Short mmCIF file of C-alpha atoms and ligand atoms in Angstrom, two decimals:
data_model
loop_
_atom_site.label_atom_id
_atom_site.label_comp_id
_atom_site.label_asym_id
_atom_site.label_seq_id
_atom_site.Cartn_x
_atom_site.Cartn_y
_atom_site.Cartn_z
CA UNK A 1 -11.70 183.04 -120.49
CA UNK A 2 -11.56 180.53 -123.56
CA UNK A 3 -10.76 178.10 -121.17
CA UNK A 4 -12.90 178.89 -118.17
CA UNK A 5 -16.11 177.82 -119.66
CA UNK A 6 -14.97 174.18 -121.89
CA UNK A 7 -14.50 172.52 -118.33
CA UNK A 8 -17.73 172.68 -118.32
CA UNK A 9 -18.01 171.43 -121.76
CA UNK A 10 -15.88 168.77 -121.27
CA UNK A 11 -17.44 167.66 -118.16
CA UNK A 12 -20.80 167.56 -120.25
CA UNK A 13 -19.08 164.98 -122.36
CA UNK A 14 -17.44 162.62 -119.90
CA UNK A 15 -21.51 162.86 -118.52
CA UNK A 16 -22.37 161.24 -121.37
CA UNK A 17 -25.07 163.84 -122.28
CA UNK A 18 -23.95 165.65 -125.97
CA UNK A 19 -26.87 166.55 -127.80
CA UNK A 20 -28.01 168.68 -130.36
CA UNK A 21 -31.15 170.19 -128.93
CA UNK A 22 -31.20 171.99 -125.90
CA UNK A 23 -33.56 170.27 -123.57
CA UNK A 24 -31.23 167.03 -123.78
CA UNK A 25 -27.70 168.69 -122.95
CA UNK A 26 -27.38 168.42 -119.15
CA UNK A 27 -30.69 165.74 -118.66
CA UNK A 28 -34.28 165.91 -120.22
CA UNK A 29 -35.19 167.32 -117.14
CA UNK A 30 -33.16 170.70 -117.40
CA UNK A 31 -34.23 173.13 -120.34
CA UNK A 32 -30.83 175.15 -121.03
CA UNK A 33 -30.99 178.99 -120.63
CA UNK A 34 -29.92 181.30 -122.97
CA UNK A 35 -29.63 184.56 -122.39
CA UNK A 36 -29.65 187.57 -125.24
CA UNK A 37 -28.59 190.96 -124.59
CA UNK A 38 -29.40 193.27 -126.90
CA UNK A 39 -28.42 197.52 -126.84
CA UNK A 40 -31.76 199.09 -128.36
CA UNK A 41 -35.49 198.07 -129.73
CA UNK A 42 -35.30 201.73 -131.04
CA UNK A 43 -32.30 200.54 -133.99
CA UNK A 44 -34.58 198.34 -136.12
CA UNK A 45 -32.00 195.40 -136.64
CA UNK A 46 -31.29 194.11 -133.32
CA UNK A 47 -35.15 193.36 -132.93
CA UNK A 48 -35.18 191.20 -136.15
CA UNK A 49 -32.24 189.59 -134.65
CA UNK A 50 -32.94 188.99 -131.14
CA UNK A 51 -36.50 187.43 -132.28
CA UNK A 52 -34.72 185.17 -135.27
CA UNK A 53 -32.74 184.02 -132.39
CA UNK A 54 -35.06 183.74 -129.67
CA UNK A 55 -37.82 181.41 -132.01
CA UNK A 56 -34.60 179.12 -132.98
CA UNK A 57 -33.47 178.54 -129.20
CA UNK A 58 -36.97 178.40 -128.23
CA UNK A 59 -37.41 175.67 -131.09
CA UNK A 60 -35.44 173.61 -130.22
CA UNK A 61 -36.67 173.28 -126.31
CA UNK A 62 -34.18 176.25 -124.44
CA UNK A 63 -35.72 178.67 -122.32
CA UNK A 64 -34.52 182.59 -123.97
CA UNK A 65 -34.16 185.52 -121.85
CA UNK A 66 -33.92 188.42 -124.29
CA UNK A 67 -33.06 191.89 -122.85
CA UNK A 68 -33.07 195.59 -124.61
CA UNK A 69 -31.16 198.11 -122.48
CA UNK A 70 -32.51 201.12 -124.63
CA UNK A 71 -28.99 201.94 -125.63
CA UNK A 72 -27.72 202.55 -122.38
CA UNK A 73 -24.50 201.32 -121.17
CA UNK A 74 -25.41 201.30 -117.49
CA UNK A 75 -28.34 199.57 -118.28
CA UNK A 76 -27.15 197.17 -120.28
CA UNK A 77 -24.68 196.09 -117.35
CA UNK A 78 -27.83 195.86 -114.43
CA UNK A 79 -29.74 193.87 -116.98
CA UNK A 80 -26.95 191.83 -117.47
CA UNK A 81 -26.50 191.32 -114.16
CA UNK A 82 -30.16 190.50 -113.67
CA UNK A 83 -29.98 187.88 -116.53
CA UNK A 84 -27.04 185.96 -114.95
CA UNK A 85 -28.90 185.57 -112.19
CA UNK A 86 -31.01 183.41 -113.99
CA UNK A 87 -28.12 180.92 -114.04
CA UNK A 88 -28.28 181.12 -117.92
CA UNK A 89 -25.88 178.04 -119.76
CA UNK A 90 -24.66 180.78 -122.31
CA UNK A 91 -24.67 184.52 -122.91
CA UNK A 92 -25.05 185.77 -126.29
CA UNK A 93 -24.22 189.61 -126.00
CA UNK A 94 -24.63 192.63 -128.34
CA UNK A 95 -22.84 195.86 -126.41
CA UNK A 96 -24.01 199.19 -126.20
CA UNK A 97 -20.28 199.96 -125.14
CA UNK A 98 -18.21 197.41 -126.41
CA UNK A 99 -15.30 199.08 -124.16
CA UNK A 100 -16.97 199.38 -120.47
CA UNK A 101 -19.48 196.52 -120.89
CA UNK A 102 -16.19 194.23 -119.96
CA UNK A 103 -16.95 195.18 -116.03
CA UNK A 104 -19.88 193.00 -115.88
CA UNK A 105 -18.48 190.08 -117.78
CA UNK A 106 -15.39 190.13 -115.46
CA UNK A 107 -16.54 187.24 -113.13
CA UNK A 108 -19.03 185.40 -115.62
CA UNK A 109 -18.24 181.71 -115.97
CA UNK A 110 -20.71 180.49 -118.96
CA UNK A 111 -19.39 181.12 -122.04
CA UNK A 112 -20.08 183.85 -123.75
CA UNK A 113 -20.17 184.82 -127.69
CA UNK A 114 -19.86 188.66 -128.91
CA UNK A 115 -22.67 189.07 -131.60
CA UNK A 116 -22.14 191.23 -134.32
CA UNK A 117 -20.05 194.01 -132.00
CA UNK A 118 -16.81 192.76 -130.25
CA UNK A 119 -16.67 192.70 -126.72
CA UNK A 120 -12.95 195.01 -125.83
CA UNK A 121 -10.81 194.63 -123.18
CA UNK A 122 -12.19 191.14 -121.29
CA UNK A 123 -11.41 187.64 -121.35
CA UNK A 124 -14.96 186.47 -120.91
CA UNK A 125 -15.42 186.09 -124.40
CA UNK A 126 -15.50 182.55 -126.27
CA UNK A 127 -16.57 183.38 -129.62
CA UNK A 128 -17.47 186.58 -131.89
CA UNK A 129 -19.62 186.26 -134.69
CA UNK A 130 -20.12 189.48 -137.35
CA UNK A 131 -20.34 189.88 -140.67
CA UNK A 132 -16.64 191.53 -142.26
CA UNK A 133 -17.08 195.09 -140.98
CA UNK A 134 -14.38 196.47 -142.82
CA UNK A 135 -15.64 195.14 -145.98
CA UNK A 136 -18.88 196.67 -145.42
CA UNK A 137 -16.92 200.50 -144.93
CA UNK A 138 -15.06 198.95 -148.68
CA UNK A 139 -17.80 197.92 -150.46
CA UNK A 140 -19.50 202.08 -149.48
CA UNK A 141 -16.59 203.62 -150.66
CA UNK A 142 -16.40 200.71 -154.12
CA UNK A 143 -19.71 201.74 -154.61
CA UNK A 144 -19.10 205.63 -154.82
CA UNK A 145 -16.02 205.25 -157.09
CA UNK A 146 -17.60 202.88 -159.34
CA UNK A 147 -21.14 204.73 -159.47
CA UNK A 148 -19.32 208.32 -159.95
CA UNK A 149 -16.36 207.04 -161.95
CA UNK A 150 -13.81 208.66 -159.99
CA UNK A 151 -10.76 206.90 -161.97
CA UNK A 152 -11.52 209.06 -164.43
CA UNK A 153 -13.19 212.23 -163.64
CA UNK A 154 -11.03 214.73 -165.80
CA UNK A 155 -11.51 218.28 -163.71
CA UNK A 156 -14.49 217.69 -162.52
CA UNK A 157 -14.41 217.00 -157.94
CA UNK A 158 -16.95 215.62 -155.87
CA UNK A 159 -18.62 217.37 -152.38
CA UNK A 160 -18.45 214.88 -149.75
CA UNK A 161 -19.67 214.47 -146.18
CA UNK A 162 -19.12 211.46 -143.91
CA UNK A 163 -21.53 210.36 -141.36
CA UNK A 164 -19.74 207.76 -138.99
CA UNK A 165 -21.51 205.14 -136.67
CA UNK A 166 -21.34 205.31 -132.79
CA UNK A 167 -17.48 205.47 -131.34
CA UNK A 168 -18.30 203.20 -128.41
CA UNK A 169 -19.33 200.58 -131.29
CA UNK A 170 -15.72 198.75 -132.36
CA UNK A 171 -17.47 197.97 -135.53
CA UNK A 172 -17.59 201.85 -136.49
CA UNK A 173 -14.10 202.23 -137.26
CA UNK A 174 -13.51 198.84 -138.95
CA UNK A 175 -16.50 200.46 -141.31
CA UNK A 176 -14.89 203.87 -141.38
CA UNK A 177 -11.57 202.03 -142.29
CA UNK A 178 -13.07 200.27 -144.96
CA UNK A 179 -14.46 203.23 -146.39
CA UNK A 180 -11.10 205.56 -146.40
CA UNK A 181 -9.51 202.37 -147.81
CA UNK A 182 -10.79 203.08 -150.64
CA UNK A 183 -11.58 206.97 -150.99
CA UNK A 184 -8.71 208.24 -148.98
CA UNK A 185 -6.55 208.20 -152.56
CA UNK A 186 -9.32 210.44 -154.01
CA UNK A 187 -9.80 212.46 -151.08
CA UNK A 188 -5.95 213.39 -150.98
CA UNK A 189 -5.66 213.77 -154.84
CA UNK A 190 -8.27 216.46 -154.71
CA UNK A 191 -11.08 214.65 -156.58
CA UNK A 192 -13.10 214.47 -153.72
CA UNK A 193 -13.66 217.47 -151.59
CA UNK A 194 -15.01 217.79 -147.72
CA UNK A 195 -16.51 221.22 -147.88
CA UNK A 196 -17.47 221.26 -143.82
CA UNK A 197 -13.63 219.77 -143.40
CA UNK A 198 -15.15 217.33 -140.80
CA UNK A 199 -13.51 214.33 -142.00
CA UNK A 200 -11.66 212.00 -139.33
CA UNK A 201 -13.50 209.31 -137.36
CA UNK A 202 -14.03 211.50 -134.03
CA UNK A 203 -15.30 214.29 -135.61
CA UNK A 204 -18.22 212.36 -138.16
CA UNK A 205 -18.92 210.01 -135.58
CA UNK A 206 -23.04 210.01 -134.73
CA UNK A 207 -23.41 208.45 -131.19
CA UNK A 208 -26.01 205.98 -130.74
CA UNK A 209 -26.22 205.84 -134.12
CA UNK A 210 -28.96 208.03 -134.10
CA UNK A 211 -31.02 209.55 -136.85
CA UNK A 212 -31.89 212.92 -134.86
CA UNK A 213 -28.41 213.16 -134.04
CA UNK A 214 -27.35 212.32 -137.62
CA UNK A 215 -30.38 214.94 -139.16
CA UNK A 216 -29.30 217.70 -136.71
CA UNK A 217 -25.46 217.60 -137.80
CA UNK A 218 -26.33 217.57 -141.60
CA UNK A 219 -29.04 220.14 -141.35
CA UNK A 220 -25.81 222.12 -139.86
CA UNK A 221 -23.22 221.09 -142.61
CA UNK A 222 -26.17 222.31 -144.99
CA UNK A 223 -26.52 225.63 -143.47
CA UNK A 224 -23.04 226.72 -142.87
CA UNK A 225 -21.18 224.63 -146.07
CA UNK A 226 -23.80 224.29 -148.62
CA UNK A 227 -25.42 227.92 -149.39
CA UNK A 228 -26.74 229.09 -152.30
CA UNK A 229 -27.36 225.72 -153.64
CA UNK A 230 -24.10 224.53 -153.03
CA UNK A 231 -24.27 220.67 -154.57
CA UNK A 232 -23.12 218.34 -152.11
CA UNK A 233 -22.65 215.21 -154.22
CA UNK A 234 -22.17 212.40 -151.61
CA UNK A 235 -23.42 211.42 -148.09
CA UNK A 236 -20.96 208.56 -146.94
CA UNK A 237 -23.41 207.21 -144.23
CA UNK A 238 -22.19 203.80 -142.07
CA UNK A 239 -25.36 202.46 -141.98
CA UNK A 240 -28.78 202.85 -142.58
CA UNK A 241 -29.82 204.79 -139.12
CA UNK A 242 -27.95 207.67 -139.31
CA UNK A 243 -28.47 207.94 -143.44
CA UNK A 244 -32.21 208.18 -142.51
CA UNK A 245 -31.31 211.33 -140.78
CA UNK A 246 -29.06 212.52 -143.73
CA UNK A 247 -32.30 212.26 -146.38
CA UNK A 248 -34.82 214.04 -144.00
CA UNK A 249 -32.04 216.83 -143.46
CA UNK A 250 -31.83 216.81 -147.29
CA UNK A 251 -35.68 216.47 -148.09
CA UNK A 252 -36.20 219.19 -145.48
CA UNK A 253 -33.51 221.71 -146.58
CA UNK A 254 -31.25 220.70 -149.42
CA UNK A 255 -30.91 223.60 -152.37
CA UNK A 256 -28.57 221.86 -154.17
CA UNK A 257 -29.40 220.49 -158.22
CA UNK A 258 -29.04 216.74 -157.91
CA UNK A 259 -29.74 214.64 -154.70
CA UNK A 260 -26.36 213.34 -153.55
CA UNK A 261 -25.38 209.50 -153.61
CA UNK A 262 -26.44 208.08 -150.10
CA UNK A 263 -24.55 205.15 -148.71
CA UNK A 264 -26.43 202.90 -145.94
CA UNK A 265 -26.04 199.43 -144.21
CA UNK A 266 -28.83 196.76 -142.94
CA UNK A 267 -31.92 196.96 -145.05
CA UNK A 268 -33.67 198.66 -142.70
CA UNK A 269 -37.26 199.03 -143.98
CA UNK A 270 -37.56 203.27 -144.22
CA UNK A 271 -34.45 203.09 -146.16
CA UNK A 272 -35.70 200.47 -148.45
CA UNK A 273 -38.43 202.90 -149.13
CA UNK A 274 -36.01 205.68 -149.74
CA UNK A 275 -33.89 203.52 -151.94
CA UNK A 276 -36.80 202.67 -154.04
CA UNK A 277 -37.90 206.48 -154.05
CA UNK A 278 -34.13 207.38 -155.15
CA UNK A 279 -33.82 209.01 -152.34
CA UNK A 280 -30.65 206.42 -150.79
CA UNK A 281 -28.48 204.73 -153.85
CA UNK A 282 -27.46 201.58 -151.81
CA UNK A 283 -27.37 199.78 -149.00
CA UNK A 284 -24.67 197.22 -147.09
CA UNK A 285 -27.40 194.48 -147.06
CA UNK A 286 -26.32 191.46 -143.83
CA UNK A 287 -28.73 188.53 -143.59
CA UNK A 288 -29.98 188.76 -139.42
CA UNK A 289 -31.77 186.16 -140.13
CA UNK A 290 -28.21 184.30 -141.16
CA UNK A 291 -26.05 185.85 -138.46
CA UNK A 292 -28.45 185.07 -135.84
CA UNK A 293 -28.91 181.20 -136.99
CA UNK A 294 -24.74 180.88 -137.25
CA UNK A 295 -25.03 182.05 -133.89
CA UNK A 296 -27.81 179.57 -132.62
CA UNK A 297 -25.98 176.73 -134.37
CA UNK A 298 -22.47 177.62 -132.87
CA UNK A 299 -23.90 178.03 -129.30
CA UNK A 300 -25.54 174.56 -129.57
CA UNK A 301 -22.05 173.08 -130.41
CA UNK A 302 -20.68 175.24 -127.34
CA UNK A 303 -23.11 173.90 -125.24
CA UNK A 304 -22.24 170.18 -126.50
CA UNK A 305 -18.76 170.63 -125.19
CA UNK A 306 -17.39 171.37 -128.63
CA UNK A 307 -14.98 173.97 -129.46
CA UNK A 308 -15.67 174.77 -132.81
CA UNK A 309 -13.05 176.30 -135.01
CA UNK A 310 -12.81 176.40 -138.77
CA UNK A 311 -14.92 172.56 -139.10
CA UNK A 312 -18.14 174.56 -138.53
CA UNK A 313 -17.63 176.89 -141.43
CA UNK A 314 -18.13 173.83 -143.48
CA UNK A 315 -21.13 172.43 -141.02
CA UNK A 316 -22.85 176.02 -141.51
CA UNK A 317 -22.79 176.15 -145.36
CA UNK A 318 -25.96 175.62 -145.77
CA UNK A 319 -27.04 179.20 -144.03
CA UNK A 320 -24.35 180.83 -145.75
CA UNK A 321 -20.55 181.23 -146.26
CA UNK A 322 -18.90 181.98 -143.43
CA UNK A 323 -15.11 182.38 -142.88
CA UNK A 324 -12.67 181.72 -139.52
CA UNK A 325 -10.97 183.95 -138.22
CA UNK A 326 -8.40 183.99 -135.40
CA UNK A 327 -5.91 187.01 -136.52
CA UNK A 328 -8.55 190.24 -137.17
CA UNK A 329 -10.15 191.19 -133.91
CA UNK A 330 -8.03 191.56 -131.33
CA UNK A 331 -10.22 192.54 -128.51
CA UNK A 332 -7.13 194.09 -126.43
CA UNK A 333 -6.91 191.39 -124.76
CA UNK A 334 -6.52 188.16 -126.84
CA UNK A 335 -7.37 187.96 -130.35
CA UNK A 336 -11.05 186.64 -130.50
CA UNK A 337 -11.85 183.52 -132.47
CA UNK A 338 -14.49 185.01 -135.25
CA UNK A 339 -17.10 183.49 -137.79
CA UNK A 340 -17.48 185.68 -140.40
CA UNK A 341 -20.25 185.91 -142.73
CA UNK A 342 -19.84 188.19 -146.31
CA UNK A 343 -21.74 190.97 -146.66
CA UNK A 344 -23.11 192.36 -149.61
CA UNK A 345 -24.41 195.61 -151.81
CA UNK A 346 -28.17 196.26 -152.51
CA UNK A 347 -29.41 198.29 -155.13
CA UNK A 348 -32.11 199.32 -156.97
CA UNK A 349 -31.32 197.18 -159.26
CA UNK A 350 -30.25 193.99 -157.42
CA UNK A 351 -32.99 194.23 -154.69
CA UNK A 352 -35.11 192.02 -155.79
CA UNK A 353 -32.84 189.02 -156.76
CA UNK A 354 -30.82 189.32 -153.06
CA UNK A 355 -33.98 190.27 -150.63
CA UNK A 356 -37.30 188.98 -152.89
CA UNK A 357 -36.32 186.28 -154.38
CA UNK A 358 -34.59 184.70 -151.15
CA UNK A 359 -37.37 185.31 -149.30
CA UNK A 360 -36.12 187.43 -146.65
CA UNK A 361 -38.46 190.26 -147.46
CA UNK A 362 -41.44 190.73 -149.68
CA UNK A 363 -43.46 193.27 -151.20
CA UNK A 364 -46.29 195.02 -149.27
CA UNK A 365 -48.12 198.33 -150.90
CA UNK A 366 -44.63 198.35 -153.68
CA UNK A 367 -42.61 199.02 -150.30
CA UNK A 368 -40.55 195.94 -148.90
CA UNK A 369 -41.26 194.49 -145.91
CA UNK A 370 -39.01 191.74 -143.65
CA UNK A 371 -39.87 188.67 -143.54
CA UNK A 372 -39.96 186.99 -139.87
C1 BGC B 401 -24.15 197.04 -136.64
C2 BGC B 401 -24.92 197.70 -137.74
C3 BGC B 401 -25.96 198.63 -137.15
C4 BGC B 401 -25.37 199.56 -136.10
C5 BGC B 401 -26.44 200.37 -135.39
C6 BGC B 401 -23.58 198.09 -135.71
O1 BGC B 401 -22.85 197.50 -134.70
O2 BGC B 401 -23.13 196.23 -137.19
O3 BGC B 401 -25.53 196.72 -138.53
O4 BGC B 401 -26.51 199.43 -138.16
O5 BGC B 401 -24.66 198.80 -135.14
O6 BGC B 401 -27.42 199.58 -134.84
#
C-alpha cells in the first residue's frame, strides 16, 4: 500500500497545489478530511490524544472526524467504515485489534498512518508513529533493578507479579519484551521469585487493558499466593490502567509489611495521585501531546505529496526527538516505516521538572492535572 496512496500525492504536485495548511492542498475551496479512529474514551490517553490532534487539524482549516469504538473490534471496523464514507484525504488509526482491524483497511486507498499501535497483517499502512515500546517494558524492569539493587542483593529474593497489557495490542509484547530484557537474568538466577508462577506473556496478559480485569486477577494472586502476610515486593504493571487495578486490589486486601514497587506507563491522572501518595513508584511518562503533533505534522507532509523519511526527524525537532525507523516493526507484511519518539521515567522525584515545569500538566488541589 506505500505506493497506492503517493499517486495521489504526486498528482497533488504536478497540480501545482503543495501547501502546508489543509484548506489549500487540493484548492481553497476543498477543506481536507481527516479522519481519527480511536479504540476507547474509557482508557484516559487516547482522549488527550485524539483532542491534541483534532484542535491541530482543525487549526489549521481540515475538517476532523474523530471516532471511539468503546474498545470493540467490530465496532471499530463499522465506524471505520462509516468514516471512509466521508471520503476522508487520510486515516489516522489507533486499533482495538491491531491483528483483525486489517479487514477493513483491505480496499482503503488514502493513506493511512498507524498511531501509537501497529496495524498487523495489511498493506494499507503508510506510516506508524509510537513512542519505543520496548524501551518503555526496559526502562520498568531498569527501574526495579536499580530501585531494589538487585546486582547485589546477597540472599535476600524479591516476590514478583507481572501484569501484561492487552494481547490483541502489538505494543504489549514489545513492552513485555522490554521488561524480561532486563529481569529475565534475575528471574532465572533465583533473585526474583513469581510466587503465583504466572509469568509468560499469555498468562499475565489483562485484555482491554482493563483495571477491573487487572484488580480481579490480583485480588486472586493475593488470596491464593500471598497468605498470612505474605510480602509481595513488586507489581510489574505495563501501563498505568491495569496498575490502577493492582493498588485498589492492594489497598483493598494486601497483608503484606511494605507496599510493593508499582510500575505504570502514561501519566494517567489517578496514578499521578497514587504516585504522589506512594502508592505507584513510577511511571513510563510519553508526551500525547508530542506524539499526536509528530503525527499532525507528518500527515500534512503526506498530504503535500511528500514521502517523508528520516529528513522530518530533523524538521520535527522542535516537538521532540524522534528517530526513523524502517527495520523494527514488521507488521507481517512489510516492515512499516516508523517515527519514533523516546520515552521516559517519572518519579516522585523527577515529576515536577518533566510534567510541571514543561507545562504539560499543573498542579490542582497538590494533585496534577493535564494540561489541554
Ligand atoms: C499504549 C499505552 C496505553 C495502552 C492502553 C497501548 O497501546 O501504548 O500507552 O496505556 O495502549 O490504552
Amino acid at each position: 500500500m506505500k505506493k497506492k496512496w503517493m499517486v495521489l500525492g504526486l498528482c497533488g504536485i504536478l497540480a501545482g497545489v503543495l501547501s502546508t495548511g489543509c484548506e489549500n492542498i487540493g484548492g481553497p475551496e476543498k477543506k481536507k478530511v481527516i479522519a481519527i479512529a480511536m479504540p476507547s474514551q474509557t482508557l484516559e490517553r487516547w482522549n488527550r490524544d485524539g483532542s491534541f490532534m483534532k484542535k491541530a487539524f482543525e487549526n489549521d482549516g481540515c475538517k476532523v472526524i474523530l471516532n471511539y469504538s468503546d474498545n470493540d473490534p467490530v465496532r471499530q471496523q463499522k465506524d471505520i467504515e462509516r468514516m471512509l464514507e466521508e471520503k476522508p484525504d487520510i486515516l489516522i488509526v489507533t486499533a482495538v485489534d491491531c491483528e483483525s482491524i486489517s479487514e477493513v483497511l483491505k480496499d482503503v486507498k488514502i493513506p493511512v498512518i498507524s498511531y501509537d499501535r501497529l496495524l498487523r497483517n495489511t498493506d494499507t499502512v503508510s506510516y506508524y508513529v509510537s513512542y519505543d515500546n520496548y524501551k518503555v517494558g526496559k526502562l520498568q524492569g531498569d527501574y526495579i533493578i536499580d530501585a531494589l539493587n538487585l546486582g547485589s542483593t546477597g540472599k535476600k529474593t524479591f516476590n514478583m507479579e507481572i501484569m501484561q497489557g492487552d494481547p490483541a495490542d502489538n505494543n504489549a509484547l514489545y513492552y513485555y519484551n522490554g521488561a524480561m530484557n532486563s529481569l529475565k537474568k534475575f528471574i532465572d538466577g533465583g533473585v526474583i521469585k513469581v510466587p503465583s508462577g504466572q509469568l509468560s506473556y499469555t498468562q499475565t496478559g489483562i485484555s482491554g487493558w482493563d483495571t477491573a480485569r487487572a484488580r480481579e486477577r490480583m485480588q486472586n494472586i493475593l488470596k491464593k499466593n500471598y497468605k498470612k502476610g505474605k510480602n509481595l515486593d513488586i507489581a510489574l504493571c505495563a501501563n498505568d490502567s491495569t496498575a490502577l487495578g493492582v493498588t485498589q486490589a492492594l489497598v483493598a486486601g494486601y497483608k503484606g509489611e511494605k507496599f510493593p514497587l508499582i510500575t505504570g506507563q502514561d501519566g494517567d491522572e489517578e496514578n499521578l495521585k497514587n504516585l504522589l501518595e506512594d502508592k505507584q513508584s513510577m511511571t513510563v511518562y510519553k508526551s500525547l501531546k508530542k506524539e499526536g503533533l509528530v503525527t499532525y505534522e507528518l500527515a500534512k507532509q503526506i498530504l503535500s505529496g511528500k514521502e517523508p523519511g528520516a529528513n522530518f526527524c530533523k524538521q520535527v525537532k522542535e516537538i521532540c526527538e524522534v528517530s526513523f525507523n524502517i527495520e523494527s516493526y514488521d507488521n507481517g507484511v512489510f516492515k512499516v516505516p516508523s517515527f519514533l519518539l523516546t520515552p521516559q521515567v517519572v518519579t516522585k522525584k523527577n515529576y515536577k521538572q518533566v510534567l510541571l515545569d514543561t507545562g504539560e500538566y499543573k498542579e490542582r488541589d497538590g494533585y496534577l492535572e493535564a494540561v489541554e
